[in-house]
Coordinates of C-alpha atoms in Angstrom, one line a residue:
X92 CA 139.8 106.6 58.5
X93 CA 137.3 108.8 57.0
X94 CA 133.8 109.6 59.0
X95 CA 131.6 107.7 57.1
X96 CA 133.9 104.2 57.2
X97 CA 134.1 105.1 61.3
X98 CA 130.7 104.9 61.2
X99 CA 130.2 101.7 59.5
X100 CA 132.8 100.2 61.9
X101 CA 130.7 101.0 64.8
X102 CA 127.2 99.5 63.2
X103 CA 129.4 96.4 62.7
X104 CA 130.7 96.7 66.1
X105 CA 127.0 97.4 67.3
X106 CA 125.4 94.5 65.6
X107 CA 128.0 92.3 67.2
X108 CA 125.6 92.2 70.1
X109 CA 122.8 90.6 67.9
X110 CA 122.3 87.4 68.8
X111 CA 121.0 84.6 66.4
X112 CA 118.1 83.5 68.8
X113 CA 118.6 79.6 67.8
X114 CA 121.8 79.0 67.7
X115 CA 122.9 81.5 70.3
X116 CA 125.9 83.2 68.9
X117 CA 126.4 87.1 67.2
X118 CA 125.2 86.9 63.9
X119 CA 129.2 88.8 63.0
X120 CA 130.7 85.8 64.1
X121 CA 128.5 83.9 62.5
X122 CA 129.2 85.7 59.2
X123 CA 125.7 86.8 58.1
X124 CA 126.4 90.1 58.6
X125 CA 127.6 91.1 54.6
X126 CA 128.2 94.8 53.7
X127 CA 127.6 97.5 55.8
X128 CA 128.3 102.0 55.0
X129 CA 127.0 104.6 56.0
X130 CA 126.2 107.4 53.3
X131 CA 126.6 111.1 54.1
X132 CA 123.4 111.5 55.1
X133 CA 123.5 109.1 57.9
X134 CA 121.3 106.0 56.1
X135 CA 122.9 103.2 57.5
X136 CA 122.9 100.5 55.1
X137 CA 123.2 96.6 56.0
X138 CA 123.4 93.5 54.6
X139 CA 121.8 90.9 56.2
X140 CA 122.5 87.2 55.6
X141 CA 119.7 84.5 57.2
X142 CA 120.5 80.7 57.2
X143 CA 118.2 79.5 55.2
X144 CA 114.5 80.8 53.1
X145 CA 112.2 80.7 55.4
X146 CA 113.9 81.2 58.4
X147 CA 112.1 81.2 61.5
X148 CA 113.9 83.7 63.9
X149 CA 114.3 85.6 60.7
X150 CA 112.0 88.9 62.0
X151 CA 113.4 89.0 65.1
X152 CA 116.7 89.3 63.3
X153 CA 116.0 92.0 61.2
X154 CA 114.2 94.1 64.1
X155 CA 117.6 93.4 66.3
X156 CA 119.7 95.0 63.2
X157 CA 117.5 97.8 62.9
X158 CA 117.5 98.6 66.8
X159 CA 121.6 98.2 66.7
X160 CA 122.3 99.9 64.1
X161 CA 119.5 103.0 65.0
X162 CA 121.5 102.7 68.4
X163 CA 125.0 104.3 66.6
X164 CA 125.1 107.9 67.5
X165 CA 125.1 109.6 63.9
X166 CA 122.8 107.1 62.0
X167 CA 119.7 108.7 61.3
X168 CA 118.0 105.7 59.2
X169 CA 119.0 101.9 58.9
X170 CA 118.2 100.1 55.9
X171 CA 118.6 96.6 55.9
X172 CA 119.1 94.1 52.7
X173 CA 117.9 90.6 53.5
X174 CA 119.5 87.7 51.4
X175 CA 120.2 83.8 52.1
X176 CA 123.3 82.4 52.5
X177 CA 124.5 80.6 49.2
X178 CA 125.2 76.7 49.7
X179 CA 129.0 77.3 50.4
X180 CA 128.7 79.8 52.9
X181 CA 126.0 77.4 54.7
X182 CA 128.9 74.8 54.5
X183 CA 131.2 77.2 55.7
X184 CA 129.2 78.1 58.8
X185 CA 128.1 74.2 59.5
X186 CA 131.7 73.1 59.8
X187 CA 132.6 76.3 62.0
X188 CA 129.7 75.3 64.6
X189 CA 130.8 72.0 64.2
X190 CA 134.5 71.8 63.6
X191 CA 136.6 71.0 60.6
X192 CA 134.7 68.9 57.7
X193 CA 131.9 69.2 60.2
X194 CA 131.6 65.5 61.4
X195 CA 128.7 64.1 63.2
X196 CA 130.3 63.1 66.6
X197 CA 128.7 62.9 69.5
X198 CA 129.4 65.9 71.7
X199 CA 127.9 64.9 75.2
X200 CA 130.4 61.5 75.6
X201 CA 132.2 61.0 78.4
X202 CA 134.5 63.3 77.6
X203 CA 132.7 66.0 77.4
X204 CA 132.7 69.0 79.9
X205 CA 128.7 69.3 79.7
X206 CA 126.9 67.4 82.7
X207 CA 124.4 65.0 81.4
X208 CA 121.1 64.3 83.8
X209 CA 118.4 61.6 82.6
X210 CA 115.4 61.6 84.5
X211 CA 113.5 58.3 84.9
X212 CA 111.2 56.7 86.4
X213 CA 109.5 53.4 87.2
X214 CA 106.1 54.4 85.8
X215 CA 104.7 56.5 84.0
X216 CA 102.1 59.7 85.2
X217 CA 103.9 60.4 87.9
X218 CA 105.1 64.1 86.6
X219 CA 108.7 63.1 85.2
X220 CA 108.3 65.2 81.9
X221 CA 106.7 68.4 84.1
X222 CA 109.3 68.4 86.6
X223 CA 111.8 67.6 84.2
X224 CA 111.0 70.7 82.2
X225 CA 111.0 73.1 85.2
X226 CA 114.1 71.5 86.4
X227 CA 115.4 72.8 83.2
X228 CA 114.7 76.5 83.0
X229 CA 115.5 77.2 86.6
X230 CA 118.7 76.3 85.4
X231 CA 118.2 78.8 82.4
X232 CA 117.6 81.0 84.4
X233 CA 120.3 80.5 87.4
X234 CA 122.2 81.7 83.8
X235 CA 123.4 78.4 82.8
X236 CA 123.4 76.9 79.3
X237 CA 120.5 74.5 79.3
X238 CA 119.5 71.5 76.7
X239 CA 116.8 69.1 76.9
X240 CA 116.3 66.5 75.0
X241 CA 112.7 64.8 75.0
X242 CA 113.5 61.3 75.1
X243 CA 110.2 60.0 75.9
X244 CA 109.3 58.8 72.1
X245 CA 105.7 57.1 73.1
X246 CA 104.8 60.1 75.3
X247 CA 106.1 63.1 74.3
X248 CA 104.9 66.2 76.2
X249 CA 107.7 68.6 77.0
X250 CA 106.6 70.9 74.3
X251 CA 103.4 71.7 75.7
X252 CA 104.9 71.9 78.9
X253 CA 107.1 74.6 77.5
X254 CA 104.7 76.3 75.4
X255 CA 106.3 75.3 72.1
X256 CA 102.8 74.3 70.9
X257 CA 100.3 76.3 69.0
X258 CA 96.4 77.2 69.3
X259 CA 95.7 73.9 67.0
X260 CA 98.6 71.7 69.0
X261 CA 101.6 71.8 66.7
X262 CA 104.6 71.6 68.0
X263 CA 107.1 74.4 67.1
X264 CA 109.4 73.0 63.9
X265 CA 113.1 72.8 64.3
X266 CA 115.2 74.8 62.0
X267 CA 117.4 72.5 59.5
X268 CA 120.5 74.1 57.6
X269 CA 121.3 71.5 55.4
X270 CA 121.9 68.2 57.4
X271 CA 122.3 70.2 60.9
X272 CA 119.5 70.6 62.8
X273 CA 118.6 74.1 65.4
X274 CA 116.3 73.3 68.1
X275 CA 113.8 75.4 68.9
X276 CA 114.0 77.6 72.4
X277 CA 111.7 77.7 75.1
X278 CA 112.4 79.8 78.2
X279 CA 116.4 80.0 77.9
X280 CA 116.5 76.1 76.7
X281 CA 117.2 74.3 73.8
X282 CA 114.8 71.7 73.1
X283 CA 113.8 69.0 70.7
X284 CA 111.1 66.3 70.7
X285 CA 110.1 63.7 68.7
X286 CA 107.0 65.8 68.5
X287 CA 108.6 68.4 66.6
X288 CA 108.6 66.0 63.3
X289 CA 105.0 64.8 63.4
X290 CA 103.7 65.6 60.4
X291 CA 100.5 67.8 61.7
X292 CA 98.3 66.3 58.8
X293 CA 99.4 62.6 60.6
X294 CA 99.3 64.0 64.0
X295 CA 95.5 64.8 63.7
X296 CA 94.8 61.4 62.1
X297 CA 96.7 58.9 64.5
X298 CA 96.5 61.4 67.8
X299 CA 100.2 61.7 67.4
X300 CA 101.4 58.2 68.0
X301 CA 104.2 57.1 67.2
X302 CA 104.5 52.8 67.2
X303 CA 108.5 52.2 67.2
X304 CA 110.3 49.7 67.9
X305 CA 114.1 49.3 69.3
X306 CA 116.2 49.7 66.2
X307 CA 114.3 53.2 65.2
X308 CA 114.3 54.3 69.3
X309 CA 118.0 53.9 69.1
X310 CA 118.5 55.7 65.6
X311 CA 116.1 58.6 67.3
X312 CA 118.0 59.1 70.1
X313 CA 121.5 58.8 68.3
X314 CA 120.1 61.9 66.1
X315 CA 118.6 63.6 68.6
X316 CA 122.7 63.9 70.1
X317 CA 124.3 64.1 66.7
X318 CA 122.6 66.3 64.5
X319 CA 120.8 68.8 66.6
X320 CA 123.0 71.6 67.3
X321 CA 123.1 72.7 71.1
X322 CA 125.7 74.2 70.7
X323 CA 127.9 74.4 74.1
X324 CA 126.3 73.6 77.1
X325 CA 126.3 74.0 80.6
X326 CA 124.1 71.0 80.9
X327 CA 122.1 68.5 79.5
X328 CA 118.5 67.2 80.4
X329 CA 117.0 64.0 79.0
X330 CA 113.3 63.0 80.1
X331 CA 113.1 59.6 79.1
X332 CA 110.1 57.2 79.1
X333 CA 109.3 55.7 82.1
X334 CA 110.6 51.9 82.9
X335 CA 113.7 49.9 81.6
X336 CA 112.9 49.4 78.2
X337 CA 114.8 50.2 74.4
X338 CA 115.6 54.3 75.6
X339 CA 117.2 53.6 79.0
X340 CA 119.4 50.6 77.7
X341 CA 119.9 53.0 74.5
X342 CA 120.9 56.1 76.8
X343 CA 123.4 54.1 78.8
X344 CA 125.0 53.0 75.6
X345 CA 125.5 56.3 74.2
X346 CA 126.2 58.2 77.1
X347 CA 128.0 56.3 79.7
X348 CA 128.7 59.4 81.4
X349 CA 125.2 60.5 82.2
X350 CA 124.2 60.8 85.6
X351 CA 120.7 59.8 86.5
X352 CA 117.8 61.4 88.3
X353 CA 114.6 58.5 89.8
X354 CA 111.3 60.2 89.8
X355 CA 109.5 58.4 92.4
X356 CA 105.9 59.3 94.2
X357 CA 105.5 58.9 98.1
X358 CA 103.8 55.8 98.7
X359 CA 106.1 53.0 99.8
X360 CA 104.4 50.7 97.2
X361 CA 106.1 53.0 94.3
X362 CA 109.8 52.0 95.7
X363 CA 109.8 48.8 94.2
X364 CA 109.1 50.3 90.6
X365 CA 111.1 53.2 90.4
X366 CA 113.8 51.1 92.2
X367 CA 113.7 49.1 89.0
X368 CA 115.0 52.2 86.7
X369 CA 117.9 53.5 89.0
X370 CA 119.2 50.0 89.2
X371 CA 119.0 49.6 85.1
X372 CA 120.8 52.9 85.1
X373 CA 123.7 50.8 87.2
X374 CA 123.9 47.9 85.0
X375 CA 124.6 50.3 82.0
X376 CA 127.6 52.3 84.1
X377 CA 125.9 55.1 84.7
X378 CA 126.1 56.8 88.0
X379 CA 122.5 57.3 90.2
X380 CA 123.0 61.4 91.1
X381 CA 119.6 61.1 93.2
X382 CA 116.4 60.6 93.5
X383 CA 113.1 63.4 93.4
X384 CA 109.6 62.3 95.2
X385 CA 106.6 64.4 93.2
X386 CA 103.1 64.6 94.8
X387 CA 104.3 64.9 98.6
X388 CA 101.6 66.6 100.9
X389 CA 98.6 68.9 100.3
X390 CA 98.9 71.6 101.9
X391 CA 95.0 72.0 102.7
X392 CA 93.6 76.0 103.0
X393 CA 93.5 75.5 107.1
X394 CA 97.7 74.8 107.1
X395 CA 97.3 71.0 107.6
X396 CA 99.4 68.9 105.3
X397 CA 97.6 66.0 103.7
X398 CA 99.7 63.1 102.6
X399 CA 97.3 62.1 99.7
X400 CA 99.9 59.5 98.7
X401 CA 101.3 58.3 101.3
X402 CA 104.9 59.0 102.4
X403 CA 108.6 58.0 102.4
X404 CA 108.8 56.5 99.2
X405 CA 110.9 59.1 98.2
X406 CA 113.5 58.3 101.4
X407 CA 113.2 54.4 100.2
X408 CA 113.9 54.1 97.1
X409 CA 116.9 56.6 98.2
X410 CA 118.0 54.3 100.5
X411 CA 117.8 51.4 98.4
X412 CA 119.9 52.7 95.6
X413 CA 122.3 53.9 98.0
X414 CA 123.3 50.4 98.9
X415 CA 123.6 48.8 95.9
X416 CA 125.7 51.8 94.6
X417 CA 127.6 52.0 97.4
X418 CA 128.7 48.6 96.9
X419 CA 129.0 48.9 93.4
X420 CA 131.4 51.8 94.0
X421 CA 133.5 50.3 96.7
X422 CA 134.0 47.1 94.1
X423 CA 134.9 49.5 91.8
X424 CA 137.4 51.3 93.7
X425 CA 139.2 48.1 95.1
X426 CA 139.4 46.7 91.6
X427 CA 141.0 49.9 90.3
X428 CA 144.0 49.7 92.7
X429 CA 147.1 50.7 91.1
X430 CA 145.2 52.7 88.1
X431 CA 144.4 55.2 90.5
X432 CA 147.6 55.5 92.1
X433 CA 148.5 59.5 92.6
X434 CA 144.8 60.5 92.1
X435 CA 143.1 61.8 94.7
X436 CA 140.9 59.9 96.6
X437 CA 137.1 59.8 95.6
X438 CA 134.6 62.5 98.1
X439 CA 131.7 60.3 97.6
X440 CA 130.9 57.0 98.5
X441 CA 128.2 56.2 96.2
X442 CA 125.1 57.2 98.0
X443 CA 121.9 58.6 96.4
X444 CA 120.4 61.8 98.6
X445 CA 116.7 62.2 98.6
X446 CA 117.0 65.9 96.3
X447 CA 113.7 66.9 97.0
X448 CA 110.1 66.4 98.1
X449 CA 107.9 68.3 95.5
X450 CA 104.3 68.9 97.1
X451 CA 101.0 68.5 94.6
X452 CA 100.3 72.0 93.3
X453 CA 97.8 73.2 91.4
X454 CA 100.1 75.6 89.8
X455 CA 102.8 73.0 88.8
X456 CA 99.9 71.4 86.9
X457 CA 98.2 74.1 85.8
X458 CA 101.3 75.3 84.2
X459 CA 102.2 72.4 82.1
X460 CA 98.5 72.6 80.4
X461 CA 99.3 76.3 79.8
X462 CA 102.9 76.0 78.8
X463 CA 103.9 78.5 81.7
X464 CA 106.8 76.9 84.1
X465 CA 105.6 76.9 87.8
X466 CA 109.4 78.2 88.2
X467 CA 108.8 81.1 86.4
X468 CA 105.2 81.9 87.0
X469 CA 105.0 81.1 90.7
X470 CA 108.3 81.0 92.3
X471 CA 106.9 81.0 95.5
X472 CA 104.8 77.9 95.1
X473 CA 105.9 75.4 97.4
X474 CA 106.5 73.1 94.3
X475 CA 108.5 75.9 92.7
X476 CA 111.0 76.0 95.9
X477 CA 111.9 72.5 96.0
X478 CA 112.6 72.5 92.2
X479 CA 114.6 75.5 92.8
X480 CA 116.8 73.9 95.1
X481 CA 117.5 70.8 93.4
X482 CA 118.7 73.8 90.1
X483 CA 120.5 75.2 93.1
X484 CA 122.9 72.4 93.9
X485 CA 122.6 71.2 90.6
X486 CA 124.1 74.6 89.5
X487 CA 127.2 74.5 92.3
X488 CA 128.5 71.8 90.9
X489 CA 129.6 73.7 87.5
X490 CA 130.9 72.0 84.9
X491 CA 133.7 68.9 84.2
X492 CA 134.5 65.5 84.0
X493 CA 132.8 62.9 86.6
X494 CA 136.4 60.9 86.4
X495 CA 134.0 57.7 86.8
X496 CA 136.4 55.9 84.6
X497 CA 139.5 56.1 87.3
X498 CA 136.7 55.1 90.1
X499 CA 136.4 58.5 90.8
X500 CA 133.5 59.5 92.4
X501 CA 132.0 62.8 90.8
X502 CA 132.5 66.3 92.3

């Protein structure tokens, strides 16, 4: 092998570590890296396929190139040729992210190795959305693969949360290669929202409502798991609206497997409600992980703690949902008999833990109007901690299958 063709061997080698910001994978593998030689001179040349006109990440690309290629001990300049990939190659590289004849299945079923955690709760303005999005990048950035899916149609905020809003409001815009969809990325997660499609001419007219009913919830959400590409994750977040309506009865239709997380605040009053969207979660099959209480105590400047709200709700509505899983699971189990015969026995009886008690912050909230995750900004805000640990456990666990199906409780 002559100098010059060693040389272009090592660029390609080099630009193996570029990495396709939205879909997550080395642009080689990806195949939009075309020619590449390297003259006598040292002029690196490369030629650079993008997805699609227009694309989005396509800048960051072509400065990633440039910095791999410059990076190759011998090349003195890089030139780089950007081009779009023809309608064929497109194909080519849908049905290798998807699979053979690339068919929209859904990837997050029950048998799936990704875990799957909707957040609910009974009511709405209780901080679901903002604790659900900083639930989610602390697993980021614990270095897990992270989606979230913004369920909450009426009230979708996770993009602002995230800071995938700009100056005037607009939401970031996915990225579409032919009828696959690339989420945008927001701190190490993938994300989509209904507010991602708003049409911003629309969105200033109506205030960004959106007035659905159950048939175009349900075709929503289906899309939202079929044709957005996440690629392979770690784990799966879904911040759905609050109460028992069209999205929750949706969710447990479609995903079975998903394990669910009640948002509840401290007053007792509130166990009643959120009560309400753990025990819908039940009726579906789904499988109540545990339960987070938001706006706990105020710590005031002199050290005292303040319970503006009240306290123990988040303890009740544990304890409630405990029994009636507990039974559910012990019915369960005795009605399984001989299918489980030579499994091992299931290491949890069905009871919901209290995960955390998040205290009001001013940072937690000030970082949802700013797009700035309390996790990442102020780690050592109280709130920040207890979100931290329920990533922590959340994180031990890893990945594969509940086994719910053989009465199984999950690891």
């Amino acid at each position: 092998m002559g100098r010059h063709a060693a040389l272009a061997g090592a660029v390609r080698t080099a630009l193996a570590r570029v990495i396709d910001p939205e879909i997550r994978k080395p642009i080689t593998e990806l195949d939009m890296v075309g020619g590449v030689q390297v003259d006598a001179a040292g002029l690196a040349s490369v030629d650079l396929k993008l997805t699609i006109v227009g694309c989005p990440a396509a800048s960051t690309i072509e400065r990633d190139v440039r910095q791999a290629a410059a990076g190759v001990p011998g090349v003195r300049a890089v030139d780089v040729a950007v081009s779009v990939m023809t309608k064929d190659e497109r194909q080519a590289l849908t049905e290798k992210l998807r699979g053979p004849g690339g068919p929209r299945a859904m990837p997050f079923g029950p048998g799936s190795l990704t875990r799957v955690y909707a957040v609910t709760s009974g009511k709405g303005g209780v901080g679901k959305s903002t604790l659900t999005a900083n639930l989610a990048v602390a697993l980021a950035a614990r270095g897990l693969a992270v989606g979230l899916v913004d369920a909450d149609v009426y009230g979708f905020s996770i993009p602002g949360i995230l800071g995938l809003v700009d100056e005037d409001g607009v939401a970031a815009r996915p990225t579409r290669v032919d009828d696959m969809i690339l989420p945008p990325v927001a701190h190490g997660v993938k994300v989509i929202s209904i507010g991602m499609f708003i049409d911003p001419e629309q969105s200033s007219a109506t205030g960004g409502a959106v007035a659905w009913r159950g048939p175009m919830l349900h075709r929503t959400i289906t899309q939202f798991l079929t044709d957005v590409y996440f690629g392979d994750l770690d784990v799966l977040l879904l911040d759905l609206p609050p109460g028992t309506g069209d999205v929750a009865i949706s969710i447990g239709q479609l995903l079975p497997n998903a394990e669910v997380i009640v948002l509840t605040t401290p007053q007792p009053a509130a166990a009643d409600v959120a009560e309400r969207s753990g025990l819908v979660a039940m009726q579906t099959g789904q499988h109540v992980y545990g339960v987070i209480e938001n706006m706990a105590g105020y710590a005031a400047p002199d050290g005292t703690v303040v319970d503006l709200f009240g306290s123990g709700g988040g303890a009740e509505v544990a304890r409630r949902l405990s029994g009636r899983q507990q039974a559910a699971t012990a019915a369960r189990t005795a009605a399984a008999g001989a299918a489980t015969a030579g499994i091992a026995p299931a290491t949890d009886d069905g009871a919901v833990p209290l995960l955390a008690s998040v205290p009001i912050s001013v940072a937690l909230r000030s970082g949802g109007d700013t797009g700035a995750p309390v996790v990442l900004a102020h780690p050592d805000d109280p709130a920040a901690v207890a979100i931290a640990s329920v990533a922590d456990r959340i994180a031990r666990r890893g990945r594969g299958l509940a086994g719910r199906k053989l009465g199984l409780a999950p690891a």
